[in-house]
CSV table of C-alpha atoms in Angstrom, one decimal:
chain,number,residue,atom,x,y,z
N,1,UNK,CA,3.0,-22.7,-40.7
N,2,UNK,CA,2.4,-23.6,-44.3
N,3,UNK,CA,5.1,-22.1,-46.6
N,4,UNK,CA,4.5,-20.7,-50.1
N,5,UNK,CA,7.5,-21.2,-52.4
N,6,UNK,CA,8.1,-19.0,-55.4
N,7,UNK,CA,10.6,-18.7,-58.3
N,8,UNK,CA,10.6,-15.1,-59.6
N,9,UNK,CA,11.2,-11.9,-57.8
N,10,UNK,CA,8.2,-10.3,-59.4
N,11,UNK,CA,6.2,-12.5,-57.1
N,12,UNK,CA,4.8,-10.3,-54.3
N,13,UNK,CA,5.7,-11.9,-51.0
N,14,UNK,CA,3.6,-9.4,-49.0
N,15,UNK,CA,0.6,-11.2,-50.3
N,16,UNK,CA,1.6,-14.6,-48.8
N,17,UNK,CA,2.5,-13.1,-45.4
N,18,UNK,CA,-0.9,-11.2,-45.3
N,19,UNK,CA,-2.6,-14.6,-45.7
N,20,UNK,CA,-0.6,-16.1,-42.8
N,21,UNK,CA,1.8,-18.2,-44.9
N,22,UNK,CA,5.5,-18.4,-44.6
N,23,UNK,CA,7.5,-17.8,-47.8
N,24,UNK,CA,10.7,-18.9,-49.4
N,25,UNK,CA,12.3,-18.6,-52.8
N,26,UNK,CA,13.4,-21.8,-54.7
N,27,UNK,CA,16.9,-21.3,-56.0
N,28,UNK,CA,17.1,-24.8,-57.4
N,29,UNK,CA,19.4,-27.7,-56.9
N,30,UNK,CA,22.0,-29.2,-59.3
N,31,UNK,CA,19.8,-31.0,-61.9
N,32,UNK,CA,22.6,-33.3,-63.0
N,33,UNK,CA,21.7,-36.9,-62.1
N,34,UNK,CA,18.0,-36.0,-61.7
N,35,UNK,CA,15.4,-37.5,-63.9
N,36,UNK,CA,13.7,-34.5,-65.6
N,37,UNK,CA,11.6,-36.1,-68.3
N,38,UNK,CA,9.3,-33.1,-68.8
N,39,UNK,CA,12.0,-30.5,-69.7
N,40,UNK,CA,14.3,-30.5,-72.6
N,41,UNK,CA,18.1,-30.5,-72.0
N,42,UNK,CA,18.4,-27.2,-74.0
N,43,UNK,CA,16.2,-25.3,-71.6
N,44,UNK,CA,17.4,-22.7,-69.0
N,45,UNK,CA,19.4,-24.3,-66.2
N,46,UNK,CA,17.6,-22.3,-63.6
N,47,UNK,CA,14.2,-23.8,-64.6
N,48,UNK,CA,15.7,-27.3,-64.7
N,49,UNK,CA,17.3,-26.7,-61.2
N,50,UNK,CA,13.9,-25.6,-59.8
N,51,UNK,CA,12.2,-28.6,-61.2
N,52,UNK,CA,14.8,-30.9,-59.7
N,53,UNK,CA,14.2,-29.2,-56.3
N,54,UNK,CA,10.4,-29.1,-56.5
N,55,UNK,CA,10.0,-32.7,-57.6
N,56,UNK,CA,12.6,-34.1,-55.2
N,57,UNK,CA,12.8,-34.4,-51.4
N,58,UNK,CA,12.1,-30.6,-50.9
N,59,UNK,CA,8.6,-30.8,-52.6
N,60,UNK,CA,6.9,-27.5,-51.8
N,61,UNK,CA,3.7,-27.3,-49.8
N,62,UNK,CA,2.4,-24.5,-52.0
N,63,UNK,CA,4.2,-23.2,-55.1
N,64,UNK,CA,3.5,-20.0,-57.2
N,65,UNK,CA,5.2,-19.9,-60.6
N,66,UNK,CA,5.3,-16.6,-62.3
N,67,UNK,CA,5.0,-16.6,-66.1
N,68,UNK,CA,8.2,-14.5,-66.4
N,69,UNK,CA,9.6,-16.4,-69.4
N,70,UNK,CA,9.0,-19.4,-71.6
N,71,UNK,CA,11.2,-21.6,-69.5
N,72,UNK,CA,9.2,-20.9,-66.3
N,73,UNK,CA,6.0,-21.5,-68.2
N,74,UNK,CA,7.4,-24.9,-69.2
N,75,UNK,CA,8.4,-25.4,-65.5
N,76,UNK,CA,4.8,-24.8,-64.5
N,77,UNK,CA,3.6,-27.4,-67.1
N,78,UNK,CA,6.2,-29.9,-66.0
N,79,UNK,CA,5.1,-29.6,-62.3
N,80,UNK,CA,1.5,-30.1,-63.3
N,81,UNK,CA,2.6,-33.4,-64.9
N,82,UNK,CA,4.6,-34.2,-61.7
N,83,UNK,CA,1.2,-34.0,-59.9
N,84,UNK,CA,2.4,-31.2,-57.5
N,85,UNK,CA,-0.5,-30.1,-55.3
N,86,UNK,CA,-1.3,-26.5,-54.5
N,87,UNK,CA,0.4,-25.2,-57.7
N,88,UNK,CA,-0.5,-21.7,-58.9
N,89,UNK,CA,0.4,-19.7,-62.0
N,90,UNK,CA,1.0,-16.0,-61.9
N,91,UNK,CA,0.6,-14.1,-65.2
N,92,UNK,CA,3.1,-11.2,-65.4
N,93,UNK,CA,3.0,-8.1,-67.7
N,94,UNK,CA,6.1,-7.1,-69.7
N,95,UNK,CA,5.9,-3.4,-69.0
N,96,UNK,CA,4.9,-1.0,-66.3
N,97,UNK,CA,2.1,1.0,-68.0
N,98,UNK,CA,-1.1,1.9,-66.0
N,99,UNK,CA,-3.1,-0.7,-67.9
N,100,UNK,CA,-0.5,-3.4,-67.0
N,101,UNK,CA,-0.8,-2.3,-63.3
N,102,UNK,CA,-4.6,-2.6,-63.3
N,103,UNK,CA,-4.3,-6.0,-65.0
N,104,UNK,CA,-1.7,-7.2,-62.5
N,105,UNK,CA,-3.8,-6.0,-59.6
N,106,UNK,CA,-6.7,-8.1,-60.8
N,107,UNK,CA,-4.4,-11.1,-61.2
N,108,UNK,CA,-3.1,-10.6,-57.6
N,109,UNK,CA,-6.6,-10.4,-56.2
N,110,UNK,CA,-7.5,-13.7,-57.9
N,111,UNK,CA,-4.3,-15.3,-56.6
N,112,UNK,CA,-5.1,-14.1,-53.1
N,113,UNK,CA,-8.6,-15.8,-53.3
N,114,UNK,CA,-7.1,-19.0,-54.6
N,115,UNK,CA,-4.4,-19.1,-51.9
N,116,UNK,CA,-6.9,-18.2,-49.1
N,117,UNK,CA,-8.9,-21.3,-50.2
N,118,UNK,CA,-5.9,-23.5,-49.3
N,119,UNK,CA,-6.1,-22.4,-45.7
N,120,UNK,CA,-9.9,-22.0,-45.7
N,121,UNK,CA,-9.7,-18.3,-44.9
N,122,UNK,CA,-10.0,-15.0,-46.7
N,123,UNK,CA,-7.8,-12.0,-47.4
N,124,UNK,CA,-7.8,-9.2,-44.8
N,125,UNK,CA,-7.0,-6.1,-46.9
N,126,UNK,CA,-5.9,-4.1,-43.8
N,127,UNK,CA,-3.4,-6.7,-43.0
N,128,UNK,CA,-2.2,-6.6,-46.6
N,129,UNK,CA,-1.7,-2.8,-46.3
N,130,UNK,CA,0.4,-3.4,-43.1
N,131,UNK,CA,2.5,-6.1,-44.8
N,132,UNK,CA,3.2,-3.6,-47.6
N,133,UNK,CA,4.6,-1.1,-45.1
N,134,UNK,CA,6.6,-3.9,-43.4
N,135,UNK,CA,8.1,-4.9,-46.8
N,136,UNK,CA,9.2,-1.3,-47.5
N,137,UNK,CA,11.0,-1.1,-44.1
N,138,UNK,CA,12.7,-4.5,-44.7
N,139,UNK,CA,14.0,-3.5,-48.1
N,140,UNK,CA,15.3,-0.2,-46.8
N,141,UNK,CA,17.2,-2.1,-44.1
N,142,UNK,CA,18.7,-4.7,-46.4
N,143,UNK,CA,19.7,-2.3,-49.2
N,144,UNK,CA,22.0,-0.5,-46.8
N,145,UNK,CA,24.3,-3.4,-47.2
N,146,UNK,CA,25.3,-2.1,-50.6
N,147,UNK,CA,26.7,1.1,-48.9
N,148,UNK,CA,28.8,-1.0,-46.5
N,149,UNK,CA,32.4,-2.2,-47.4
N,150,UNK,CA,31.4,-5.9,-47.5
N,151,UNK,CA,32.2,-8.7,-50.0
N,152,UNK,CA,29.7,-9.0,-52.8
N,153,UNK,CA,29.8,-12.8,-52.6
N,154,UNK,CA,29.1,-12.8,-48.8
N,155,UNK,CA,26.4,-10.2,-49.3
N,156,UNK,CA,24.7,-12.3,-52.0
N,157,UNK,CA,24.7,-15.4,-49.8
N,158,UNK,CA,23.3,-13.3,-46.9
N,159,UNK,CA,20.4,-11.9,-49.0
N,160,UNK,CA,19.6,-15.4,-50.2
N,161,UNK,CA,19.4,-16.6,-46.7
N,162,UNK,CA,22.4,-19.0,-47.2
N,163,UNK,CA,25.0,-17.1,-45.1
N,164,UNK,CA,25.2,-15.2,-41.9
N,165,UNK,CA,28.7,-13.7,-42.0
N,166,UNK,CA,29.5,-10.6,-44.0
N,167,UNK,CA,33.2,-10.4,-44.9
N,168,UNK,CA,35.1,-7.2,-45.7
N,169,UNK,CA,35.3,-6.0,-49.3
N,170,UNK,CA,38.6,-5.9,-51.2
N,171,UNK,CA,39.8,-2.3,-51.4
N,172,UNK,CA,41.8,-0.8,-54.2
N,173,UNK,CA,40.6,-3.4,-56.8
N,174,UNK,CA,38.6,-2.7,-60.0
N,175,UNK,CA,34.9,-2.1,-59.1
N,176,UNK,CA,32.4,-4.3,-61.0
N,177,UNK,CA,28.7,-4.5,-61.5
N,178,UNK,CA,27.2,-8.0,-62.2
N,179,UNK,CA,23.9,-8.1,-64.2
N,180,UNK,CA,21.9,-10.4,-66.5
N,181,UNK,CA,20.5,-13.8,-65.5
N,182,UNK,CA,20.3,-15.1,-61.9
N,183,UNK,CA,24.0,-16.1,-61.2
N,184,UNK,CA,25.2,-19.2,-59.4
N,185,UNK,CA,26.9,-18.0,-56.1
N,186,UNK,CA,30.1,-19.6,-57.3
N,187,UNK,CA,30.4,-17.0,-60.1
N,188,UNK,CA,30.4,-14.1,-57.5
N,189,UNK,CA,33.1,-15.9,-55.5
N,190,UNK,CA,35.1,-16.4,-58.7
N,191,UNK,CA,34.9,-12.7,-59.6
N,192,UNK,CA,36.5,-11.9,-56.2
N,193,UNK,CA,39.1,-14.6,-56.4
N,194,UNK,CA,40.2,-13.1,-59.8
N,195,UNK,CA,40.8,-9.7,-58.2
N,196,UNK,CA,37.5,-7.9,-58.8
N,197,UNK,CA,35.5,-6.0,-56.2
N,198,UNK,CA,31.8,-6.5,-56.6
N,199,UNK,CA,30.4,-3.0,-56.1
N,200,UNK,CA,26.8,-4.0,-56.9
N,201,UNK,CA,25.0,-7.2,-57.9
N,202,UNK,CA,22.1,-6.2,-60.2
N,203,UNK,CA,20.4,-9.6,-59.7
N,204,UNK,CA,16.8,-10.5,-58.9
N,205,UNK,CA,18.1,-11.9,-55.6
N,206,UNK,CA,20.1,-8.8,-54.7
N,207,UNK,CA,20.0,-5.0,-55.4
N,208,UNK,CA,17.2,-5.1,-58.1
N,209,UNK,CA,15.0,-7.0,-55.6
N,210,UNK,CA,15.4,-4.3,-53.0
N,211,UNK,CA,15.5,-1.0,-54.9
N,212,UNK,CA,11.8,-0.4,-55.0
N,213,UNK,CA,10.2,3.0,-55.8
N,214,UNK,CA,8.1,5.1,-53.5
N,215,UNK,CA,4.5,4.6,-54.5
N,216,UNK,CA,1.6,6.2,-52.7
N,217,UNK,CA,-1.0,3.9,-51.1
N,218,UNK,CA,-4.0,3.4,-53.4
N,219,UNK,CA,-7.4,2.7,-51.9
N,220,UNK,CA,-7.1,-0.8,-53.4
N,221,UNK,CA,-4.0,-2.5,-51.8
N,222,UNK,CA,-3.7,-4.9,-54.7
N,223,UNK,CA,-3.2,-1.9,-57.0
N,224,UNK,CA,-0.5,-0.6,-54.6
N,225,UNK,CA,1.1,-4.0,-54.7
N,226,UNK,CA,1.0,-4.1,-58.5
N,227,UNK,CA,2.5,-0.6,-58.9
N,228,UNK,CA,5.2,-1.5,-56.4
N,229,UNK,CA,6.4,-4.5,-58.3
N,230,UNK,CA,6.0,-3.3,-61.8
N,231,UNK,CA,7.7,0.1,-61.1
N,232,UNK,CA,10.8,-1.5,-59.6
N,233,UNK,CA,14.0,-1.6,-61.7
N,234,UNK,CA,13.1,-3.7,-64.7
N,235,UNK,CA,14.9,-7.0,-65.4
N,236,UNK,CA,15.8,-8.3,-68.9
N,237,UNK,CA,12.4,-9.9,-69.4
N,238,UNK,CA,10.6,-6.5,-69.2
N,239,UNK,CA,11.1,-5.8,-72.9
N,240,UNK,CA,8.6,-2.9,-72.8
N,241,UNK,CA,10.7,-1.0,-70.3
N,242,UNK,CA,14.1,-1.0,-72.1
N,243,UNK,CA,14.7,2.7,-71.8
N,244,UNK,CA,14.0,2.6,-68.1
N,245,UNK,CA,16.4,-0.3,-67.8
N,246,UNK,CA,19.2,1.7,-69.3
N,247,UNK,CA,18.5,4.7,-67.1
N,248,UNK,CA,18.7,2.4,-64.1
N,249,UNK,CA,22.0,0.9,-65.2
N,250,UNK,CA,23.4,4.4,-65.8
N,251,UNK,CA,22.5,5.2,-62.2
N,252,UNK,CA,24.2,2.1,-60.9
N,253,UNK,CA,27.4,2.9,-62.8
N,254,UNK,CA,27.4,6.4,-61.4
N,255,UNK,CA,26.3,5.7,-57.8
N,256,UNK,CA,28.6,2.7,-57.3
N,257,UNK,CA,31.6,4.1,-59.3
N,258,UNK,CA,31.6,1.0,-61.5
N,259,UNK,CA,34.6,0.5,-63.8
N,260,UNK,CA,33.4,-2.6,-65.7
N,261,UNK,CA,30.3,-4.8,-66.2
N,262,UNK,CA,30.1,-8.6,-66.0
N,263,UNK,CA,27.0,-9.6,-67.9
N,264,UNK,CA,26.0,-13.1,-67.0
N,265,UNK,CA,23.6,-15.3,-68.9
N,266,UNK,CA,22.4,-18.8,-68.0
N,267,UNK,CA,22.7,-20.9,-71.0
N,268,UNK,CA,19.5,-20.8,-73.1
N,269,UNK,CA,18.1,-17.8,-71.2
N,270,UNK,CA,16.4,-16.1,-74.1
N,271,UNK,CA,15.6,-12.8,-72.4
N,272,UNK,CA,19.2,-12.2,-71.1
N,273,UNK,CA,20.7,-13.2,-74.5
N,274,UNK,CA,18.3,-10.8,-76.4
N,275,UNK,CA,19.1,-8.0,-74.0
N,276,UNK,CA,22.9,-8.6,-74.1
N,277,UNK,CA,23.2,-7.2,-77.6
N,278,UNK,CA,21.4,-4.0,-76.5
N,279,UNK,CA,23.4,-3.7,-73.3
N,280,UNK,CA,26.7,-4.2,-75.2
N,281,UNK,CA,25.8,-1.3,-77.6
N,282,UNK,CA,24.8,0.9,-74.7
N,283,UNK,CA,28.0,0.1,-72.7
N,284,UNK,CA,30.2,0.8,-75.7
N,285,UNK,CA,28.5,4.1,-76.2
N,286,UNK,CA,29.0,4.9,-72.5
N,287,UNK,CA,32.6,3.8,-72.6
N,288,UNK,CA,32.1,1.1,-70.0
N,289,UNK,CA,34.0,-2.2,-70.6
N,290,UNK,CA,31.8,-5.2,-70.6
N,291,UNK,CA,32.5,-9.0,-70.3
N,292,UNK,CA,29.9,-11.6,-71.2
N,293,UNK,CA,30.1,-14.9,-69.3
N,294,UNK,CA,27.7,-17.8,-69.6
N,295,UNK,CA,27.1,-20.7,-67.2
N,296,UNK,CA,24.7,-23.6,-66.9
N,297,UNK,CA,23.6,-22.3,-63.5
N,298,UNK,CA,26.3,-24.3,-61.8
N,299,UNK,CA,30.1,-24.3,-61.5
N,300,UNK,CA,31.3,-21.7,-64.0
N,301,UNK,CA,34.4,-23.7,-65.1
N,302,UNK,CA,38.0,-22.8,-65.8
N,303,UNK,CA,37.3,-20.9,-69.0
N,304,UNK,CA,35.2,-18.4,-67.1
N,305,UNK,CA,37.9,-18.0,-64.5
N,306,UNK,CA,40.6,-17.3,-67.1
N,307,UNK,CA,38.3,-14.7,-68.9
N,308,UNK,CA,37.4,-13.0,-65.6
N,309,UNK,CA,41.1,-12.8,-64.6
N,310,UNK,CA,42.0,-11.2,-67.9
N,311,UNK,CA,39.1,-8.7,-67.7
N,312,UNK,CA,40.0,-7.6,-64.2
N,313,UNK,CA,43.7,-7.3,-65.3
N,314,UNK,CA,42.6,-5.1,-68.2
N,315,UNK,CA,40.5,-2.9,-65.9
N,316,UNK,CA,43.4,-2.4,-63.6
N,317,UNK,CA,45.7,-1.4,-66.5
N,318,UNK,CA,43.0,0.9,-67.8
N,319,UNK,CA,42.7,2.6,-64.4
N,320,UNK,CA,46.5,3.2,-64.3
N,321,UNK,CA,46.4,4.8,-67.8
N,322,UNK,CA,43.7,7.3,-67.0
């Protein structure tokens, strides 16, 4: 079975399955030591890691790159220069208005036609409707993990398809929410090693990618698909939905009894860095302690460990004083 690879969680996987493709997300490989002549060193580490993976031994059969940010647009251009075959670009709106949904539906219909041509077939809209229902059931099943007492690190690996065992969560420790840029798994492990309990991972490979809204089925399944993905909890790149983003974060704090936020940015991630200032102001207003950590989408380093340990210690002392 031909597999379609993708790099952003706003990419509708139901579309690929309805066309008979397998699908997988590229999480990237360590770009250090790789020759990446088409991307500057001061570009987002996630994009560089994906280029290293896609241009190396794991060259994708088919790849869809969403225009989520400037770094991924540069990734698409770099892969064109690498001569990657069956490479497709997915334009992505920055807000969830009805006009944006109609635009995105048209974009998805065109993408379906282009992908169908790879296999020499055509899209069956009834099958797409069925895959939409299957996707809803799968997300409902997976999101239950966030109500189970399991380690956030093991849960994150499991949802990424990189781990099978779910280990018990730490009880009695400060409860944290992780948000911002896609984190390297080692960061989550480090949070728990420093004495924190990851109550929820608001990442595009975790809770945010599962907490989809209920949307009625439109006559056009592509419009249903567009609504489903654009009405999900917004990530930092959805600058037109900032108010909805804060409302969602408020719900996370309440529902998961969060005592502190770890805001992670990949170095040079413009969207997360722009949002950080707004989230900091919001967290201060809400009385929620926030720690900002930055990585290069790899090993966090000893400085991050020290700061995480101090943050968790502060939260523990704060809990005792309340």
